[in-house]
């Protein structure tokens, strides 16, 4: 394992410190317990928006702290959810009295730790609502598993709920918008090569030279099944089919198409995937109103991508377009 | 034949558990790498070594206080699924033993039961879901049977540890239905559940120090 | 080699097509000969800014086409400069009559092809100026080589010269600003693992498990020397030392610090490098006025990074801050 | 003994060169991978296969027209350093032979000289810089000597091809001072220059078709 790190144990701390230094105009870093807040938080009268989870998915979540998106991000160890003693003070730090929405990706560890933190925050008088993100159609038997995982859709939930909070929506309204995004977005991913967790030192799984893993999550965990390598267009169709089937989109509906890189795949390849995904959606009579292509929710240096489709309505589109100023997503400001 | 276990034992247990987790750190992460995300050993080691460090600084006055120290440390240091689950387990055990300075077989079995119930309450896993519950449940059953049969504290813990180990081994063929491993579906069969394995280690440490 | 592609021969065409589809609001794609222009180009009265080079460095250059930056990008085959028959029509397409500045990275192939295109454009009555970017301090004996290479500094030249053109500077002024940026920026890179050019199918070079290549370029070509792997802080110092020595910065001077990912290195590691680079600059009494961290000029999925330092003056800072709206760099709009 | 070479030969040469480049594509890129960026074979193959395709559609009327077709195709398809260099070489050769329909030894050597001079003018490399100039310069010298010794066109080209091959081989120990390989400094020694190697292939194709 070769990585630009000093010590596997200090990866998250040092990386978040560097992030804080590079974006001192946007965020403050609380070193211990570790969390990141928007400069000037809490914003008086505004609902606080907080997310967090294991590290290794950068720019998620700290990269989305700023105007029009998150008020706080709570980074855990690599691929390990943060703990209540981080989540609680971060929640308190961004509560202006209007309450705080926790955006939680549906993994057992995240759910349990955020649940405990929410209970503790409520005990301290802060109103907390949770938006659980579970957009991963790779998980088929959600009854017999921990349920669908939160993956690419998380970025869209954070952007759109963030815009709702910024325009002054109340706690229930922001929660409703976040859940609406989650209900209308589906994602499916593929890995061509695994990533290596710093403290593990070896790749999370092994793929043969001619194999790809379909239905991968964002934690280096294996996916739905392995298949022999195919070309980009075929893989794109494999990823899109369950997404479209699950969303039950009708011809003429408007969507946001999000092709996300897992960290180690060149941008040029993501655009090759986008190209065919756009053709498939057009074929289905769908209108791509908005798009996003890039490394927005990653799994360290994993090679692969995910495709998310979000059904848009006019309100969601307007909230997507609303100004945002974060380290990783910025427009209109 | 020891009739009760005291604070000294509780501290010794936690220290032995920390040693066992440190020793098996890589192995536990290897198990997790096969059907999860490869961090279980690292996560637990972060938590238990923090417990050991705290115990070098402060000496809890009762077994319950020791369990509470462990619970708070695990909750704040471990993260992931295991942090809240083990944290809740030790917190429930602390509540179960209250202010007692000496734990007799009944109190001990009660503490184990409370711990297991805490895990189930938090994680909502059932036996057979291929989780740490599959180590804890047979351990609790064995401890209760031992108590009913009039065993002493050492034998109660020895029975629990052996049952936990058997329970962990028995997770091998199971298909996971909770936690990260559940995403693998049938591909999770043929691997031991890491949380069940670490539970067995921790309960073995309890028996070895009794 | 596993890549999300359909055919090594169609990688660039399909990727640029996908790029055009995803950013139809910003750019137009001319399919044959292949080049990308800013929507609405030529902008009346504005100096045109054009860059190009081999593909594989995405988001460079097409990702920087838009308001406040490039008017055109001309992508060659992967790691191969574009040809005059692409560069010439792209130059004509963005000339409003005010002339066109070519931003050319100093590689023999790029220099020769742009030189020929410039001659042909002049013959058609378009005034062309060239800003040659050669910021790579890894090349020591520039007299006995093809000279220093254009690397990370290219992004800064394109942004700042783009802002100058956007505010209405004339051909000579834009050229001067571009050259001023180039004269004040130095870069040095490191590779931890090589990339694989699609049509080659094998990694561009081999590095042992404990080796890194210092002084890497952006084409998978080997660098200055190989050393045993070190931690992030040591590598950061190794990269910064020649940069600072060459720039001869004085305590109190203001700089822009740019940590660039080569494509396959997680963002978290780039921030670890940024953290220590910021400390080293602070130690030298330098003031980091602006920063940039991310994958802005890459070498496919190469693992590694480069560090660029740009000496700022008030005008350069203002031009850096000026609004920009491109696929890969956006603020103020 | 052939006294002149005609348009048919020029076309045959270009086709044979295209075949040779296609056959040695991987090998040329391998050479470039060692000291450059690994695309030389791919670049040239893109250009020469486009020449071959064009020649299947249109038949140039003179050797000069064939060289000009090659020049324009190489410039527009190859990119990199080799595109403008080979493009300029063929363009200069085209100018040197003008409207001639038959090339005698003197005209042939003149075309080779003009081609080499074009490469030097564009690329500013000197002999010994480990570039294609190190194949072209001995080739031109050998061709001129052969002409001076009264050789026929076939022998002129045979001499040029043999000298180019020797020149290419002689680049092995050199340290590159131009092009991408120059960044390697002394590490470029011990490898053959890809452009010199491709030049030798192309000149060998000229001799083989004469
Ligand atoms: N719902 C649950 N109930 C009980 N135990 C669980 C549950 N989910 C996961 N576990 C246990 O947690 C272990 C994984 O812990 P760990 O690797 O530390 O967390 P994470 O899965 O978040 O990375 C599993 O092996 C399993 O024993
Ligand atoms: N300045 C120069 N003069 C003559 N030949 C050169 C010069 N620079 C490079 N070359 C030749 O070009 C070859 C490399 O061509 P190619 O790989 O196609 O281009 P690039 O280096 O742009 O990838 C070298 O092997 C060398 O023979
Ligand atoms: Mg984990
Ligand atoms: Mg785990
Ligand atoms: Mg090249
Ligand atoms: Mg080359």
PDB file of N, CA and C in Angstrom, chain C residues 10-58:
ATOM      1  N   UNK C  10     -12.014   5.163 -29.596  1.00  0.00           N
ATOM      2  CA  UNK C  10     -13.101   6.148 -29.538  1.00  0.00           C
ATOM      3  C   UNK C  10     -13.186   6.872 -28.207  1.00  0.00           C
ATOM      4  N   UNK C  11     -12.187   6.638 -27.338  1.00  0.00           N
ATOM      5  CA  UNK C  11     -12.239   7.199 -25.988  1.00  0.00           C
ATOM      6  C   UNK C  11     -12.414   8.717 -26.009  1.00  0.00           C
ATOM      7  N   UNK C  12     -11.580   9.385 -26.776  1.00  0.00           N
ATOM      8  CA  UNK C  12     -11.619  10.858 -26.735  1.00  0.00           C
ATOM      9  C   UNK C  12     -12.910  11.371 -27.359  1.00  0.00           C
ATOM     10  N   UNK C  13     -13.283  10.850 -28.497  1.00  0.00           N
ATOM     11  CA  UNK C  13     -14.519  11.318 -29.146  1.00  0.00           C
ATOM     12  C   UNK C  13     -15.729  11.143 -28.244  1.00  0.00           C
ATOM     13  N   UNK C  14     -15.867   9.948 -27.680  1.00  0.00           N
ATOM     14  CA  UNK C  14     -17.053   9.681 -26.863  1.00  0.00           C
ATOM     15  C   UNK C  14     -17.048  10.482 -25.572  1.00  0.00           C
ATOM     16  N   UNK C  15     -15.868  10.635 -25.012  1.00  0.00           N
ATOM     17  CA  UNK C  15     -15.784  11.384 -23.767  1.00  0.00           C
ATOM     18  C   UNK C  15     -16.144  12.854 -24.001  1.00  0.00           C
ATOM     19  N   UNK C  16     -15.633  13.416 -25.073  1.00  0.00           N
ATOM     20  CA  UNK C  16     -15.935  14.823 -25.356  1.00  0.00           C
ATOM     21  C   UNK C  16     -17.411  14.985 -25.740  1.00  0.00           C
ATOM     22  N   UNK C  17     -17.955  13.992 -26.423  1.00  0.00           N
ATOM     23  CA  UNK C  17     -19.400  14.040 -26.706  1.00  0.00           C
ATOM     24  C   UNK C  17     -20.204  14.055 -25.407  1.00  0.00           C
ATOM     25  N   UNK C  18     -19.846  13.171 -24.492  1.00  0.00           N
ATOM     26  CA  UNK C  18     -20.535  13.133 -23.202  1.00  0.00           C
ATOM     27  C   UNK C  18     -20.387  14.449 -22.466  1.00  0.00           C
ATOM     28  N   UNK C  19     -19.185  14.998 -22.527  1.00  0.00           N
ATOM     29  CA  UNK C  19     -18.936  16.296 -21.897  1.00  0.00           C
ATOM     30  C   UNK C  19     -19.856  17.361 -22.497  1.00  0.00           C
ATOM     31  N   UNK C  20     -19.971  17.342 -23.804  1.00  0.00           N
ATOM     32  CA  UNK C  20     -20.826  18.322 -24.479  1.00  0.00           C
ATOM     33  C   UNK C  20     -22.286  18.167 -24.075  1.00  0.00           C
ATOM     34  N   UNK C  21     -22.742  16.912 -23.937  1.00  0.00           N
ATOM     35  CA  UNK C  21     -24.125  16.671 -23.523  1.00  0.00           C
ATOM     36  C   UNK C  21     -24.364  17.151 -22.100  1.00  0.00           C
ATOM     37  N   UNK C  22     -23.394  16.883 -21.220  1.00  0.00           N
ATOM     38  CA  UNK C  22     -23.572  17.239 -19.803  1.00  0.00           C
ATOM     39  C   UNK C  22     -23.490  18.737 -19.581  1.00  0.00           C
ATOM     40  N   UNK C  23     -22.820  19.449 -20.469  1.00  0.00           N
ATOM     41  CA  UNK C  23     -22.598  20.888 -20.256  1.00  0.00           C
ATOM     42  C   UNK C  23     -23.052  21.698 -21.460  1.00  0.00           C
ATOM     43  N   UNK C  24     -24.198  21.310 -21.994  1.00  0.00           N
ATOM     44  CA  UNK C  24     -24.694  21.958 -23.212  1.00  0.00           C
ATOM     45  C   UNK C  24     -24.974  23.441 -22.993  1.00  0.00           C
ATOM     46  N   UNK C  25     -25.183  23.840 -21.749  1.00  0.00           N
ATOM     47  CA  UNK C  25     -25.411  25.263 -21.470  1.00  0.00           C
ATOM     48  C   UNK C  25     -24.123  26.078 -21.591  1.00  0.00           C
ATOM     49  N   UNK C  26     -22.989  25.414 -21.455  1.00  0.00           N
ATOM     50  CA  UNK C  26     -21.702  26.128 -21.415  1.00  0.00           C
ATOM     51  C   UNK C  26     -20.931  26.054 -22.724  1.00  0.00           C
ATOM     52  N   UNK C  27     -21.022  24.929 -23.405  1.00  0.00           N
ATOM     53  CA  UNK C  27     -20.110  24.674 -24.525  1.00  0.00           C
ATOM     54  C   UNK C  27     -20.835  24.091 -25.730  1.00  0.00           C
ATOM     55  N   UNK C  28     -20.167  24.212 -26.889  1.00  0.00           N
ATOM     56  CA  UNK C  28     -20.562  23.455 -28.075  1.00  0.00           C
ATOM     57  C   UNK C  28     -19.389  22.559 -28.459  1.00  0.00           C
ATOM     58  N   UNK C  29     -19.707  21.377 -28.955  1.00  0.00           N
ATOM     59  CA  UNK C  29     -18.661  20.463 -29.399  1.00  0.00           C
ATOM     60  C   UNK C  29     -18.693  20.383 -30.920  1.00  0.00           C
ATOM     61  N   UNK C  30     -17.553  20.639 -31.535  1.00  0.00           N
ATOM     62  CA  UNK C  30     -17.431  20.415 -32.977  1.00  0.00           C
ATOM     63  C   UNK C  30     -16.848  19.018 -33.151  1.00  0.00           C
ATOM     64  N   UNK C  31     -17.612  18.102 -33.769  1.00  0.00           N
ATOM     65  CA  UNK C  31     -17.158  16.715 -33.749  1.00  0.00           C
ATOM     66  C   UNK C  31     -15.970  16.408 -34.664  1.00  0.00           C
ATOM     67  N   UNK C  32     -15.896  17.092 -35.826  1.00  0.00           N
ATOM     68  CA  UNK C  32     -14.833  16.700 -36.750  1.00  0.00           C
ATOM     69  C   UNK C  32     -14.423  17.877 -37.623  1.00  0.00           C
ATOM     70  N   UNK C  33     -13.228  18.413 -37.436  1.00  0.00           N
ATOM     71  CA  UNK C  33     -12.226  18.011 -36.448  1.00  0.00           C
ATOM     72  C   UNK C  33     -12.685  18.393 -35.047  1.00  0.00           C
ATOM     73  N   UNK C  34     -12.240  17.616 -34.083  1.00  0.00           N
ATOM     74  CA  UNK C  34     -12.758  17.736 -32.723  1.00  0.00           C
ATOM     75  C   UNK C  34     -12.231  18.969 -32.002  1.00  0.00           C
ATOM     76  N   UNK C  35     -13.137  19.831 -31.556  1.00  0.00           N
ATOM     77  CA  UNK C  35     -12.779  20.888 -30.606  1.00  0.00           C
ATOM     78  C   UNK C  35     -14.027  21.364 -29.887  1.00  0.00           C
ATOM     79  N   UNK C  36     -13.817  22.075 -28.792  1.00  0.00           N
ATOM     80  CA  UNK C  36     -14.908  22.520 -27.925  1.00  0.00           C
ATOM     81  C   UNK C  36     -14.852  24.042 -27.854  1.00  0.00           C
ATOM     82  N   UNK C  37     -15.982  24.697 -28.056  1.00  0.00           N
ATOM     83  CA  UNK C  37     -15.991  26.161 -27.914  1.00  0.00           C
ATOM     84  C   UNK C  37     -17.033  26.584 -26.896  1.00  0.00           C
ATOM     85  N   UNK C  38     -16.783  27.745 -26.345  1.00  0.00           N
ATOM     86  CA  UNK C  38     -17.715  28.369 -25.410  1.00  0.00           C
ATOM     87  C   UNK C  38     -19.005  28.716 -26.147  1.00  0.00           C
ATOM     88  N   UNK C  39     -20.155  28.475 -25.524  1.00  0.00           N
ATOM     89  CA  UNK C  39     -21.426  28.846 -26.139  1.00  0.00           C
ATOM     90  C   UNK C  39     -21.386  30.317 -26.518  1.00  0.00           C
ATOM     91  N   UNK C  40     -21.784  30.614 -27.726  1.00  0.00           N
ATOM     92  CA  UNK C  40     -21.852  32.001 -28.159  1.00  0.00           C
ATOM     93  C   UNK C  40     -20.530  32.579 -28.633  1.00  0.00           C
ATOM     94  N   UNK C  41     -19.479  31.740 -28.707  1.00  0.00           N
ATOM     95  CA  UNK C  41     -18.197  32.251 -29.207  1.00  0.00           C
ATOM     96  C   UNK C  41     -18.319  32.502 -30.710  1.00  0.00           C
ATOM     97  N   UNK C  42     -17.589  33.478 -31.287  1.00  0.00           N
ATOM     98  CA  UNK C  42     -16.712  34.411 -30.570  1.00  0.00           C
ATOM     99  C   UNK C  42     -17.501  35.514 -29.872  1.00  0.00           C
ATOM    100  N   UNK C  43     -17.006  35.920 -28.711  1.00  0.00           N
ATOM    101  CA  UNK C  43     -17.639  37.017 -27.979  1.00  0.00           C
ATOM    102  C   UNK C  43     -17.166  38.330 -28.622  1.00  0.00           C
ATOM    103  N   UNK C  44     -18.100  39.127 -29.131  1.00  0.00           N
ATOM    104  CA  UNK C  44     -17.696  40.331 -29.868  1.00  0.00           C
ATOM    105  C   UNK C  44     -16.701  41.187 -29.092  1.00  0.00           C
ATOM    106  N   UNK C  45     -15.614  41.541 -29.763  1.00  0.00           N
ATOM    107  CA  UNK C  45     -14.638  42.446 -29.170  1.00  0.00           C
ATOM    108  C   UNK C  45     -13.667  41.815 -28.208  1.00  0.00           C
ATOM    109  N   UNK C  46     -13.959  40.573 -27.765  1.00  0.00           N
ATOM    110  CA  UNK C  46     -13.107  39.934 -26.763  1.00  0.00           C
ATOM    111  C   UNK C  46     -11.968  39.161 -27.431  1.00  0.00           C
ATOM    112  N   UNK C  47     -10.798  39.223 -26.821  1.00  0.00           N
ATOM    113  CA  UNK C  47      -9.692  38.365 -27.243  1.00  0.00           C
ATOM    114  C   UNK C  47     -10.091  36.908 -27.001  1.00  0.00           C
ATOM    115  N   UNK C  48      -9.851  36.061 -27.973  1.00  0.00           N
ATOM    116  CA  UNK C  48     -10.158  34.646 -27.799  1.00  0.00           C
ATOM    117  C   UNK C  48      -9.027  33.936 -27.066  1.00  0.00           C
ATOM    118  N   UNK C  49      -9.399  33.013 -26.175  1.00  0.00           N
ATOM    119  CA  UNK C  49      -8.379  32.259 -25.440  1.00  0.00           C
ATOM    120  C   UNK C  49      -8.574  30.788 -25.767  1.00  0.00           C
ATOM    121  N   UNK C  50      -7.514  30.180 -26.265  1.00  0.00           N
ATOM    122  CA  UNK C  50      -7.610  28.787 -26.718  1.00  0.00           C
ATOM    123  C   UNK C  50      -6.477  27.991 -26.096  1.00  0.00           C
ATOM    124  N   UNK C  51      -6.817  26.805 -25.646  1.00  0.00           N
ATOM    125  CA  UNK C  51      -5.756  25.917 -25.207  1.00  0.00           C
ATOM    126  C   UNK C  51      -6.070  24.518 -25.711  1.00  0.00           C
ATOM    127  N   UNK C  52      -5.148  23.636 -25.535  1.00  0.00           N
ATOM    128  CA  UNK C  52      -5.357  22.283 -26.004  1.00  0.00           C
ATOM    129  C   UNK C  52      -4.132  21.467 -25.691  1.00  0.00           C
ATOM    130  N   UNK C  53      -4.211  20.214 -26.022  1.00  0.00           N
ATOM    131  CA  UNK C  53      -3.104  19.318 -25.744  1.00  0.00           C
ATOM    132  C   UNK C  53      -3.638  17.905 -25.777  1.00  0.00           C
ATOM    133  N   UNK C  54      -2.798  16.975 -25.395  1.00  0.00           N
ATOM    134  CA  UNK C  54      -3.252  15.596 -25.357  1.00  0.00           C
ATOM    135  C   UNK C  54      -4.412  15.448 -24.391  1.00  0.00           C
ATOM    136  N   UNK C  55      -5.265  14.456 -24.648  1.00  0.00           N
ATOM    137  CA  UNK C  55      -6.335  14.159 -23.700  1.00  0.00           C
ATOM    138  C   UNK C  55      -5.763  13.333 -22.549  1.00  0.00           C
ATOM    139  N   UNK C  56      -6.599  13.055 -21.562  1.00  0.00           N
ATOM    140  CA  UNK C  56      -6.145  12.278 -20.417  1.00  0.00           C
ATOM    141  C   UNK C  56      -5.829  13.137 -19.210  1.00  0.00           C
ATOM    142  N   UNK C  57      -5.967  14.471 -19.378  1.00  0.00           N
ATOM    143  CA  UNK C  57      -5.682  15.380 -18.266  1.00  0.00           C
ATOM    144  C   UNK C  57      -6.961  15.994 -17.705  1.00  0.00           C
ATOM    145  N   UNK C  58      -8.086  15.418 -18.012  1.00  0.00           N
ATOM    146  CA  UNK C  58      -9.370  15.997 -17.643  1.00  0.00           C
ATOM    147  C   UNK C  58      -9.433  16.337 -16.157  1.00  0.00           C
TER     148      UNK C  58
END
